[in-house]
């Protein structure tokens, strides 16, 4: 029983922060998902820190990614909870650069339609909404700037997802019970996008 519990924890270790929650898979070397709230109270004028940092919250015996694991791989250090979703202060922004919130992402995807979807989510906040968002990667085998298909980096410790997915629940901004305000009419956006350089040839809406 102890062994099975330990194995389950390696596959699905929960880290809950003020800024977001995630489930970390030691076998993949990344989170399986990251979930966060996005509202006006999270946005501000702090600057992007670019301070990628190993996550000290991982238990002993877990693989801990280092920023150099991504160097020369052809993949960006792609955020799940975006840097620009946490700009109220420097500490909030720095939390998004913990490497458990990062996955290997094809550069043209990361800087293309993935960023455009992130911008769209923040535009919904600007128009009077708040969002609950969950995102992750699935499968293995992506195509970065070096071409071909890469299944892992960091000597096999970090799985390169074949797809990235995201689900956004959109609510009118309100101080009430958010869960109680979710109804069958609540707007939900869900996308599943290949982790390839070519994915950004189509708009993000094509992957709904």
mmCIF file with all atom_site columns, C-alpha atoms in Angstrom:
data_model
loop_
_atom_site.group_PDB
_atom_site.id
_atom_site.type_symbol
_atom_site.label_atom_id
_atom_site.label_alt_id
_atom_site.label_comp_id
_atom_site.label_asym_id
_atom_site.label_entity_id
_atom_site.label_seq_id
_atom_site.pdbx_PDB_ins_code
_atom_site.Cartn_x
_atom_site.Cartn_y
_atom_site.Cartn_z
_atom_site.occupancy
_atom_site.B_iso_or_equiv
_atom_site.pdbx_formal_charge
_atom_site.auth_seq_id
_atom_site.auth_comp_id
_atom_site.auth_asym_id
_atom_site.auth_atom_id
_atom_site.pdbx_PDB_model_num
ATOM 1   C CA . UNK A 1 1   ? 0.000   0.000  0.000   1.00 0.00 ? 1   UNK A CA 1
ATOM 2   C CA . UNK A 1 2   ? 2.826   2.378  0.859   1.00 0.00 ? 2   UNK A CA 1
ATOM 3   C CA . UNK A 1 3   ? 4.524   1.698  -2.477  1.00 0.00 ? 3   UNK A CA 1
ATOM 4   C CA . UNK A 1 4   ? 1.319   2.339  -4.435  1.00 0.00 ? 4   UNK A CA 1
ATOM 5   C CA . UNK A 1 5   ? 0.681   5.600  -2.595  1.00 0.00 ? 5   UNK A CA 1
ATOM 6   C CA . UNK A 1 6   ? 4.249   6.714  -3.277  1.00 0.00 ? 6   UNK A CA 1
ATOM 7   C CA . UNK A 1 7   ? 3.900   5.883  -6.961  1.00 0.00 ? 7   UNK A CA 1
ATOM 8   C CA . UNK A 1 8   ? 0.614   7.797  -7.151  1.00 0.00 ? 8   UNK A CA 1
ATOM 9   C CA . UNK A 1 9   ? 2.260   10.815 -5.523  1.00 0.00 ? 9   UNK A CA 1
ATOM 10  C CA . UNK A 1 10  ? 5.073   10.687 -8.104  1.00 0.00 ? 10  UNK A CA 1
ATOM 11  C CA . UNK A 1 11  ? 2.479   10.825 -10.879 1.00 0.00 ? 11  UNK A CA 1
ATOM 12  C CA . UNK A 1 12  ? 0.190   13.455 -9.362  1.00 0.00 ? 12  UNK A CA 1
ATOM 13  C CA . UNK A 1 13  ? 1.832   15.615 -6.694  1.00 0.00 ? 13  UNK A CA 1
ATOM 14  C CA . UNK A 1 14  ? -0.361  18.596 -5.803  1.00 0.00 ? 14  UNK A CA 1
ATOM 15  C CA . UNK A 1 15  ? 1.220   22.012 -5.235  1.00 0.00 ? 15  UNK A CA 1
ATOM 16  C CA . UNK A 1 16  ? -1.210  24.734 -4.191  1.00 0.00 ? 16  UNK A CA 1
ATOM 17  C CA . UNK A 1 17  ? 0.030   28.318 -4.212  1.00 0.00 ? 17  UNK A CA 1
ATOM 18  C CA . UNK A 1 18  ? -1.639  31.686 -3.737  1.00 0.00 ? 18  UNK A CA 1
ATOM 19  C CA . UNK A 1 19  ? -1.047  32.260 -7.454  1.00 0.00 ? 19  UNK A CA 1
ATOM 20  C CA . UNK A 1 20  ? -2.164  28.908 -8.957  1.00 0.00 ? 20  UNK A CA 1
ATOM 21  C CA . UNK A 1 21  ? -2.417  25.185 -8.269  1.00 0.00 ? 21  UNK A CA 1
ATOM 22  C CA . UNK A 1 22  ? -0.743  22.391 -10.202 1.00 0.00 ? 22  UNK A CA 1
ATOM 23  C CA . UNK A 1 23  ? -0.364  18.636 -10.343 1.00 0.00 ? 23  UNK A CA 1
ATOM 24  C CA . UNK A 1 24  ? 3.241   17.589 -10.951 1.00 0.00 ? 24  UNK A CA 1
ATOM 25  C CA . UNK A 1 25  ? 4.191   14.321 -12.630 1.00 0.00 ? 25  UNK A CA 1
ATOM 26  C CA . UNK A 1 26  ? 7.685   13.176 -11.759 1.00 0.00 ? 26  UNK A CA 1
ATOM 27  C CA . UNK A 1 27  ? 7.658   10.711 -14.664 1.00 0.00 ? 27  UNK A CA 1
ATOM 28  C CA . UNK A 1 28  ? 7.044   13.595 -17.111 1.00 0.00 ? 28  UNK A CA 1
ATOM 29  C CA . UNK A 1 29  ? 9.246   16.123 -15.330 1.00 0.00 ? 29  UNK A CA 1
ATOM 30  C CA . UNK A 1 30  ? 6.491   18.727 -15.668 1.00 0.00 ? 30  UNK A CA 1
ATOM 31  C CA . UNK A 1 31  ? 3.043   19.535 -14.395 1.00 0.00 ? 31  UNK A CA 1
ATOM 32  C CA . UNK A 1 32  ? 0.158   17.623 -15.922 1.00 0.00 ? 32  UNK A CA 1
ATOM 33  C CA . UNK A 1 33  ? -2.032  20.679 -15.378 1.00 0.00 ? 33  UNK A CA 1
ATOM 34  C CA . UNK A 1 34  ? -1.937  24.157 -13.867 1.00 0.00 ? 34  UNK A CA 1
ATOM 35  C CA . UNK A 1 35  ? -5.132  25.933 -12.760 1.00 0.00 ? 35  UNK A CA 1
ATOM 36  C CA . UNK A 1 36  ? -5.624  29.611 -11.869 1.00 0.00 ? 36  UNK A CA 1
ATOM 37  C CA . UNK A 1 37  ? -8.102  32.459 -11.500 1.00 0.00 ? 37  UNK A CA 1
ATOM 38  C CA . UNK A 1 38  ? -7.834  35.519 -13.730 1.00 0.00 ? 38  UNK A CA 1
ATOM 39  C CA . UNK A 1 39  ? -9.525  38.756 -12.738 1.00 0.00 ? 39  UNK A CA 1
ATOM 40  C CA . UNK A 1 40  ? -8.731  42.442 -12.539 1.00 0.00 ? 40  UNK A CA 1
ATOM 41  C CA . UNK A 1 41  ? -7.221  41.983 -9.069  1.00 0.00 ? 41  UNK A CA 1
ATOM 42  C CA . UNK A 1 42  ? -4.339  39.975 -10.591 1.00 0.00 ? 42  UNK A CA 1
ATOM 43  C CA . UNK A 1 43  ? -3.359  42.577 -13.189 1.00 0.00 ? 43  UNK A CA 1
ATOM 44  C CA . UNK A 1 44  ? -1.113  45.572 -12.669 1.00 0.00 ? 44  UNK A CA 1
ATOM 45  C CA . UNK A 1 45  ? 2.071   47.249 -13.802 1.00 0.00 ? 45  UNK A CA 1
ATOM 46  C CA . UNK A 1 46  ? 4.795   44.920 -12.520 1.00 0.00 ? 46  UNK A CA 1
ATOM 47  C CA . UNK A 1 47  ? 7.430   44.006 -15.088 1.00 0.00 ? 47  UNK A CA 1
ATOM 48  C CA . UNK A 1 48  ? 8.138   40.536 -16.447 1.00 0.00 ? 48  UNK A CA 1
ATOM 49  C CA . UNK A 1 49  ? 11.023  39.220 -14.372 1.00 0.00 ? 49  UNK A CA 1
ATOM 50  C CA . UNK A 1 50  ? 12.420  36.515 -16.702 1.00 0.00 ? 50  UNK A CA 1
ATOM 51  C CA . UNK A 1 51  ? 13.628  34.822 -13.514 1.00 0.00 ? 51  UNK A CA 1
ATOM 52  C CA . UNK A 1 52  ? 13.204  31.127 -14.351 1.00 0.00 ? 52  UNK A CA 1
ATOM 53  C CA . UNK A 1 53  ? 13.800  29.228 -11.103 1.00 0.00 ? 53  UNK A CA 1
ATOM 54  C CA . UNK A 1 54  ? 13.828  25.560 -9.982  1.00 0.00 ? 54  UNK A CA 1
ATOM 55  C CA . UNK A 1 55  ? 10.854  24.774 -7.759  1.00 0.00 ? 55  UNK A CA 1
ATOM 56  C CA . UNK A 1 56  ? 12.010  24.127 -4.189  1.00 0.00 ? 56  UNK A CA 1
ATOM 57  C CA . UNK A 1 57  ? 8.529   22.877 -3.264  1.00 0.00 ? 57  UNK A CA 1
ATOM 58  C CA . UNK A 1 58  ? 9.103   19.520 -4.961  1.00 0.00 ? 58  UNK A CA 1
ATOM 59  C CA . UNK A 1 59  ? 9.727   16.652 -2.516  1.00 0.00 ? 59  UNK A CA 1
ATOM 60  C CA . UNK A 1 60  ? 13.074  14.932 -2.116  1.00 0.00 ? 60  UNK A CA 1
ATOM 61  C CA . UNK A 1 61  ? 13.605  12.332 -4.816  1.00 0.00 ? 61  UNK A CA 1
ATOM 62  C CA . UNK A 1 62  ? 11.656  14.227 -7.488  1.00 0.00 ? 62  UNK A CA 1
ATOM 63  C CA . UNK A 1 63  ? 13.267  15.482 -10.680 1.00 0.00 ? 63  UNK A CA 1
ATOM 64  C CA . UNK A 1 64  ? 13.786  19.246 -10.408 1.00 0.00 ? 64  UNK A CA 1
ATOM 65  C CA . UNK A 1 65  ? 14.081  21.043 -13.758 1.00 0.00 ? 65  UNK A CA 1
ATOM 66  C CA . UNK A 1 66  ? 16.794  23.625 -14.301 1.00 0.00 ? 66  UNK A CA 1
ATOM 67  C CA . UNK A 1 67  ? 16.557  26.412 -16.850 1.00 0.00 ? 67  UNK A CA 1
ATOM 68  C CA . UNK A 1 68  ? 19.509  25.019 -18.810 1.00 0.00 ? 68  UNK A CA 1
ATOM 69  C CA . UNK A 1 69  ? 17.547  21.823 -19.468 1.00 0.00 ? 69  UNK A CA 1
ATOM 70  C CA . UNK A 1 70  ? 15.798  23.819 -22.218 1.00 0.00 ? 70  UNK A CA 1
ATOM 71  C CA . UNK A 1 71  ? 18.939  25.315 -23.779 1.00 0.00 ? 71  UNK A CA 1
ATOM 72  C CA . UNK A 1 72  ? 19.586  24.241 -27.360 1.00 0.00 ? 72  UNK A CA 1
ATOM 73  C CA . UNK A 1 73  ? 16.511  22.004 -27.497 1.00 0.00 ? 73  UNK A CA 1
ATOM 74  C CA . UNK A 1 74  ? 14.531  23.997 -30.064 1.00 0.00 ? 74  UNK A CA 1
ATOM 75  C CA . UNK A 1 75  ? 11.724  24.549 -27.552 1.00 0.00 ? 75  UNK A CA 1
ATOM 76  C CA . UNK A 1 76  ? 10.708  27.613 -25.556 1.00 0.00 ? 76  UNK A CA 1
ATOM 77  C CA . UNK A 1 77  ? 10.226  27.568 -21.814 1.00 0.00 ? 77  UNK A CA 1
ATOM 78  C CA . UNK A 1 78  ? 6.464   27.883 -22.225 1.00 0.00 ? 78  UNK A CA 1
ATOM 79  C CA . UNK A 1 79  ? 4.330   29.184 -19.359 1.00 0.00 ? 79  UNK A CA 1
ATOM 80  C CA . UNK A 1 80  ? 1.062   27.523 -18.418 1.00 0.00 ? 80  UNK A CA 1
ATOM 81  C CA . UNK A 1 81  ? -0.119  30.263 -16.026 1.00 0.00 ? 81  UNK A CA 1
ATOM 82  C CA . UNK A 1 82  ? 1.152   33.238 -18.073 1.00 0.00 ? 82  UNK A CA 1
ATOM 83  C CA . UNK A 1 83  ? 3.528   35.855 -16.752 1.00 0.00 ? 83  UNK A CA 1
ATOM 84  C CA . UNK A 1 84  ? 1.117   38.586 -17.878 1.00 0.00 ? 84  UNK A CA 1
ATOM 85  C CA . UNK A 1 85  ? -1.727  37.057 -15.828 1.00 0.00 ? 85  UNK A CA 1
ATOM 86  C CA . UNK A 1 86  ? 0.255   37.886 -12.671 1.00 0.00 ? 86  UNK A CA 1
ATOM 87  C CA . UNK A 1 87  ? 1.398   41.502 -12.867 1.00 0.00 ? 87  UNK A CA 1
ATOM 88  C CA . UNK A 1 88  ? 0.022   42.938 -9.631  1.00 0.00 ? 88  UNK A CA 1
ATOM 89  C CA . UNK A 1 89  ? 3.471   42.837 -8.031  1.00 0.00 ? 89  UNK A CA 1
ATOM 90  C CA . UNK A 1 90  ? 6.939   41.398 -8.532  1.00 0.00 ? 90  UNK A CA 1
ATOM 91  C CA . UNK A 1 91  ? 6.349   38.385 -6.265  1.00 0.00 ? 91  UNK A CA 1
ATOM 92  C CA . UNK A 1 92  ? 3.235   37.353 -8.183  1.00 0.00 ? 92  UNK A CA 1
ATOM 93  C CA . UNK A 1 93  ? 5.082   37.592 -11.484 1.00 0.00 ? 93  UNK A CA 1
ATOM 94  C CA . UNK A 1 94  ? 8.098   35.655 -10.184 1.00 0.00 ? 94  UNK A CA 1
ATOM 95  C CA . UNK A 1 95  ? 5.826   32.765 -9.146  1.00 0.00 ? 95  UNK A CA 1
ATOM 96  C CA . UNK A 1 96  ? 4.977   32.148 -12.803 1.00 0.00 ? 96  UNK A CA 1
ATOM 97  C CA . UNK A 1 97  ? 8.662   31.562 -13.563 1.00 0.00 ? 97  UNK A CA 1
ATOM 98  C CA . UNK A 1 98  ? 8.976   28.557 -11.257 1.00 0.00 ? 98  UNK A CA 1
ATOM 99  C CA . UNK A 1 99  ? 9.877   25.732 -13.611 1.00 0.00 ? 99  UNK A CA 1
ATOM 100 C CA . UNK A 1 100 ? 6.962   23.552 -12.516 1.00 0.00 ? 100 UNK A CA 1
ATOM 101 C CA . UNK A 1 101 ? 4.794   26.121 -14.365 1.00 0.00 ? 101 UNK A CA 1
ATOM 102 C CA . UNK A 1 102 ? 6.896   25.683 -17.512 1.00 0.00 ? 102 UNK A CA 1
ATOM 103 C CA . UNK A 1 103 ? 6.803   23.113 -20.329 1.00 0.00 ? 103 UNK A CA 1
ATOM 104 C CA . UNK A 1 104 ? 8.724   22.684 -23.598 1.00 0.00 ? 104 UNK A CA 1
ATOM 105 C CA . UNK A 1 105 ? 6.661   24.474 -26.246 1.00 0.00 ? 105 UNK A CA 1
ATOM 106 C CA . UNK A 1 106 ? 7.308   24.989 -29.947 1.00 0.00 ? 106 UNK A CA 1
ATOM 107 C CA . UNK A 1 107 ? 8.489   28.615 -30.289 1.00 0.00 ? 107 UNK A CA 1
ATOM 108 C CA . UNK A 1 108 ? 6.033   29.591 -33.021 1.00 0.00 ? 108 UNK A CA 1
ATOM 109 C CA . UNK A 1 109 ? 3.181   28.149 -30.965 1.00 0.00 ? 109 UNK A CA 1
ATOM 110 C CA . UNK A 1 110 ? 4.331   29.793 -27.733 1.00 0.00 ? 110 UNK A CA 1
ATOM 111 C CA . UNK A 1 111 ? 4.853   33.189 -29.354 1.00 0.00 ? 111 UNK A CA 1
ATOM 112 C CA . UNK A 1 112 ? 1.945   32.834 -31.776 1.00 0.00 ? 112 UNK A CA 1
ATOM 113 C CA . UNK A 1 113 ? -1.597  31.635 -31.194 1.00 0.00 ? 113 UNK A CA 1
ATOM 114 C CA . UNK A 1 114 ? -0.926  30.469 -27.624 1.00 0.00 ? 114 UNK A CA 1
ATOM 115 C CA . UNK A 1 115 ? 0.051   34.038 -26.719 1.00 0.00 ? 115 UNK A CA 1
ATOM 116 C CA . UNK A 1 116 ? -2.935  35.343 -28.692 1.00 0.00 ? 116 UNK A CA 1
ATOM 117 C CA . UNK A 1 117 ? -5.301  33.181 -26.625 1.00 0.00 ? 117 UNK A CA 1
ATOM 118 C CA . UNK A 1 118 ? -3.664  34.480 -23.440 1.00 0.00 ? 118 UNK A CA 1
ATOM 119 C CA . UNK A 1 119 ? -4.169  38.045 -24.688 1.00 0.00 ? 119 UNK A CA 1
ATOM 120 C CA . UNK A 1 120 ? -7.804  37.275 -25.497 1.00 0.00 ? 120 UNK A CA 1
ATOM 121 C CA . UNK A 1 121 ? -8.393  35.989 -21.961 1.00 0.00 ? 121 UNK A CA 1
ATOM 122 C CA . UNK A 1 122 ? -7.051  39.239 -20.519 1.00 0.00 ? 122 UNK A CA 1
ATOM 123 C CA . UNK A 1 123 ? -9.222  41.226 -22.927 1.00 0.00 ? 123 UNK A CA 1
ATOM 124 C CA . UNK A 1 124 ? -12.254 39.478 -21.415 1.00 0.00 ? 124 UNK A CA 1
ATOM 125 C CA . UNK A 1 125 ? -11.134 40.733 -17.999 1.00 0.00 ? 125 UNK A CA 1
ATOM 126 C CA . UNK A 1 126 ? -10.860 44.245 -19.429 1.00 0.00 ? 126 UNK A CA 1
ATOM 127 C CA . UNK A 1 127 ? -14.461 43.935 -20.646 1.00 0.00 ? 127 UNK A CA 1
ATOM 128 C CA . UNK A 1 128 ? -15.789 43.062 -17.172 1.00 0.00 ? 128 UNK A CA 1
ATOM 129 C CA . UNK A 1 129 ? -15.259 39.308 -16.788 1.00 0.00 ? 129 UNK A CA 1
ATOM 130 C CA . UNK A 1 130 ? -13.300 36.936 -14.586 1.00 0.00 ? 130 UNK A CA 1
ATOM 131 C CA . UNK A 1 131 ? -12.045 33.545 -15.654 1.00 0.00 ? 131 UNK A CA 1
ATOM 132 C CA . UNK A 1 132 ? -11.115 30.182 -14.200 1.00 0.00 ? 132 UNK A CA 1
ATOM 133 C CA . UNK A 1 133 ? -8.490  28.524 -16.380 1.00 0.00 ? 133 UNK A CA 1
ATOM 134 C CA . UNK A 1 134 ? -6.853  25.098 -16.431 1.00 0.00 ? 134 UNK A CA 1
ATOM 135 C CA . UNK A 1 135 ? -4.139  24.148 -18.899 1.00 0.00 ? 135 UNK A CA 1
ATOM 136 C CA . UNK A 1 136 ? -1.634  21.406 -19.558 1.00 0.00 ? 136 UNK A CA 1
ATOM 137 C CA . UNK A 1 137 ? 0.147   19.223 -22.068 1.00 0.00 ? 137 UNK A CA 1
ATOM 138 C CA . UNK A 1 138 ? -0.688  15.713 -23.189 1.00 0.00 ? 138 UNK A CA 1
ATOM 139 C CA . UNK A 1 139 ? 0.976   12.948 -25.142 1.00 0.00 ? 139 UNK A CA 1
ATOM 140 C CA . UNK A 1 140 ? 4.610   13.035 -26.211 1.00 0.00 ? 140 UNK A CA 1
ATOM 141 C CA . UNK A 1 141 ? 6.387   14.198 -29.323 1.00 0.00 ? 141 UNK A CA 1
ATOM 142 C CA . UNK A 1 142 ? 6.497   17.840 -30.411 1.00 0.00 ? 142 UNK A CA 1
ATOM 143 C CA . UNK A 1 143 ? 8.239   19.705 -33.204 1.00 0.00 ? 143 UNK A CA 1
ATOM 144 C CA . UNK A 1 144 ? 10.390  22.664 -32.248 1.00 0.00 ? 144 UNK A CA 1
ATOM 145 C CA . UNK A 1 145 ? 12.690  24.969 -34.183 1.00 0.00 ? 145 UNK A CA 1
ATOM 146 C CA . UNK A 1 146 ? 15.193  22.163 -34.873 1.00 0.00 ? 146 UNK A CA 1
ATOM 147 C CA . UNK A 1 147 ? 12.604  20.158 -36.849 1.00 0.00 ? 147 UNK A CA 1
ATOM 148 C CA . UNK A 1 148 ? 11.693  16.509 -36.521 1.00 0.00 ? 148 UNK A CA 1
ATOM 149 C CA . UNK A 1 149 ? 9.827   15.054 -33.565 1.00 0.00 ? 149 UNK A CA 1
ATOM 150 C CA . UNK A 1 150 ? 11.285  15.299 -30.068 1.00 0.00 ? 150 UNK A CA 1
ATOM 151 C CA . UNK A 1 151 ? 9.734   13.182 -27.311 1.00 0.00 ? 151 UNK A CA 1
ATOM 152 C CA . UNK A 1 152 ? 11.933  14.221 -24.367 1.00 0.00 ? 152 UNK A CA 1
ATOM 153 C CA . UNK A 1 153 ? 14.593  16.714 -23.336 1.00 0.00 ? 153 UNK A CA 1
ATOM 154 C CA . UNK A 1 154 ? 16.929  16.842 -20.303 1.00 0.00 ? 154 UNK A CA 1
ATOM 155 C CA . UNK A 1 155 ? 18.280  13.338 -21.026 1.00 0.00 ? 155 UNK A CA 1
ATOM 156 C CA . UNK A 1 156 ? 14.759  11.909 -20.956 1.00 0.00 ? 156 UNK A CA 1
ATOM 157 C CA . UNK A 1 157 ? 13.640  13.583 -17.736 1.00 0.00 ? 157 UNK A CA 1
ATOM 158 C CA . UNK A 1 158 ? 11.224  16.093 -19.337 1.00 0.00 ? 158 UNK A CA 1
ATOM 159 C CA . UNK A 1 159 ? 8.509   14.884 -21.695 1.00 0.00 ? 159 UNK A CA 1
ATOM 160 C CA . UNK A 1 160 ? 7.777   17.099 -24.699 1.00 0.00 ? 160 UNK A CA 1
ATOM 161 C CA . UNK A 1 161 ? 3.966   17.152 -25.103 1.00 0.00 ? 161 UNK A CA 1
ATOM 162 C CA . UNK A 1 162 ? 2.432   16.389 -28.476 1.00 0.00 ? 162 UNK A CA 1
ATOM 163 C CA . UNK A 1 163 ? -0.444  18.779 -27.699 1.00 0.00 ? 163 UNK A CA 1
ATOM 164 C CA . UNK A 1 164 ? -1.306  21.655 -25.398 1.00 0.00 ? 164 UNK A CA 1
ATOM 165 C CA . UNK A 1 165 ? -4.828  22.100 -24.075 1.00 0.00 ? 165 UNK A CA 1
ATOM 166 C CA . UNK A 1 166 ? -6.616  24.847 -22.193 1.00 0.00 ? 166 UNK A CA 1
ATOM 167 C CA . UNK A 1 167 ? -10.115 25.289 -20.755 1.00 0.00 ? 167 UNK A CA 1
ATOM 168 C CA . UNK A 1 168 ? -11.414 28.753 -19.821 1.00 0.00 ? 168 UNK A CA 1
ATOM 169 C CA . UNK A 1 169 ? -14.606 29.303 -17.824 1.00 0.00 ? 169 UNK A CA 1
ATOM 170 C CA . UNK A 1 170 ? -15.842 32.875 -18.357 1.00 0.00 ? 170 UNK A CA 1
ATOM 171 C CA . UNK A 1 171 ? -18.016 34.655 -15.780 1.00 0.00 ? 171 UNK A CA 1
ATOM 172 C CA . UNK A 1 172 ? -19.193 38.244 -15.363 1.00 0.00 ? 172 UNK A CA 1
ATOM 173 C CA . UNK A 1 173 ? -16.991 39.824 -12.679 1.00 0.00 ? 173 UNK A CA 1
ATOM 174 C CA . UNK A 1 174 ? -18.845 39.651 -9.364  1.00 0.00 ? 174 UNK A CA 1
ATOM 175 C CA . UNK A 1 175 ? -18.100 39.369 -5.653  1.00 0.00 ? 175 UNK A CA 1
ATOM 176 C CA . UNK A 1 176 ? -20.571 36.513 -5.189  1.00 0.00 ? 176 UNK A CA 1
ATOM 177 C CA . UNK A 1 177 ? -20.042 32.760 -4.985  1.00 0.00 ? 177 UNK A CA 1
ATOM 178 C CA . UNK A 1 178 ? -18.350 32.004 -8.278  1.00 0.00 ? 178 UNK A CA 1
ATOM 179 C CA . UNK A 1 179 ? -19.091 28.281 -8.203  1.00 0.00 ? 179 UNK A CA 1
ATOM 180 C CA . UNK A 1 180 ? -22.788 28.915 -7.625  1.00 0.00 ? 180 UNK A CA 1
ATOM 181 C CA . UNK A 1 181 ? -22.833 31.301 -10.588 1.00 0.00 ? 181 UNK A CA 1
ATOM 182 C CA . UNK A 1 182 ? -21.706 28.653 -13.061 1.00 0.00 ? 182 UNK A CA 1
ATOM 183 C CA . UNK A 1 183 ? -24.750 27.440 -15.012 1.00 0.00 ? 183 UNK A CA 1
ATOM 184 C CA . UNK A 1 184 ? -25.427 25.468 -18.214 1.00 0.00 ? 184 UNK A CA 1
ATOM 185 C CA . UNK A 1 185 ? -25.317 28.839 -20.002 1.00 0.00 ? 185 UNK A CA 1
ATOM 186 C CA . UNK A 1 186 ? -21.836 29.789 -18.759 1.00 0.00 ? 186 UNK A CA 1
ATOM 187 C CA . UNK A 1 187 ? -19.379 30.366 -21.573 1.00 0.00 ? 187 UNK A CA 1
ATOM 188 C CA . UNK A 1 188 ? -16.602 27.776 -21.772 1.00 0.00 ? 188 UNK A CA 1
ATOM 189 C CA . UNK A 1 189 ? -13.724 27.901 -24.251 1.00 0.00 ? 189 UNK A CA 1
ATOM 190 C CA . UNK A 1 190 ? -11.677 24.732 -24.748 1.00 0.00 ? 190 UNK A CA 1
ATOM 191 C CA . UNK A 1 191 ? -8.780  24.227 -27.152 1.00 0.00 ? 191 UNK A CA 1
ATOM 192 C CA . UNK A 1 192 ? -6.416  21.376 -28.010 1.00 0.00 ? 192 UNK A CA 1
ATOM 193 C CA . UNK A 1 193 ? -3.443  22.470 -30.117 1.00 0.00 ? 193 UNK A CA 1
ATOM 194 C CA . UNK A 1 194 ? -0.527  20.461 -31.587 1.00 0.00 ? 194 UNK A CA 1
ATOM 195 C CA . UNK A 1 195 ? 2.860   21.350 -30.127 1.00 0.00 ? 195 UNK A CA 1
ATOM 196 C CA . UNK A 1 196 ? 4.386   22.198 -33.489 1.00 0.00 ? 196 UNK A CA 1
ATOM 197 C CA . UNK A 1 197 ? 5.845   25.146 -35.322 1.00 0.00 ? 197 UNK A CA 1
ATOM 198 C CA . UNK A 1 198 ? 3.072   24.853 -37.929 1.00 0.00 ? 198 UNK A CA 1
ATOM 199 C CA . UNK A 1 199 ? 0.179   25.077 -35.461 1.00 0.00 ? 199 UNK A CA 1
ATOM 200 C CA . UNK A 1 200 ? 0.132   28.878 -35.558 1.00 0.00 ? 200 UNK A CA 1
ATOM 201 C CA . UNK A 1 201 ? -0.690  28.838 -39.282 1.00 0.00 ? 201 UNK A CA 1
ATOM 202 C CA . UNK A 1 202 ? -4.319  28.655 -38.117 1.00 0.00 ? 202 UNK A CA 1
ATOM 203 C CA . UNK A 1 203 ? -6.062  30.942 -35.578 1.00 0.00 ? 203 UNK A CA 1
ATOM 204 C CA . UNK A 1 204 ? -6.501  29.529 -32.084 1.00 0.00 ? 204 UNK A CA 1
ATOM 205 C CA . UNK A 1 205 ? -10.251 29.302 -32.658 1.00 0.00 ? 205 UNK A CA 1
ATOM 206 C CA . UNK A 1 206 ? -9.634  26.566 -35.234 1.00 0.00 ? 206 UNK A CA 1
ATOM 207 C CA . UNK A 1 207 ? -8.568  24.285 -32.384 1.00 0.00 ? 207 UNK A CA 1
ATOM 208 C CA . UNK A 1 208 ? -11.711 24.693 -30.258 1.00 0.00 ? 208 UNK A CA 1
#
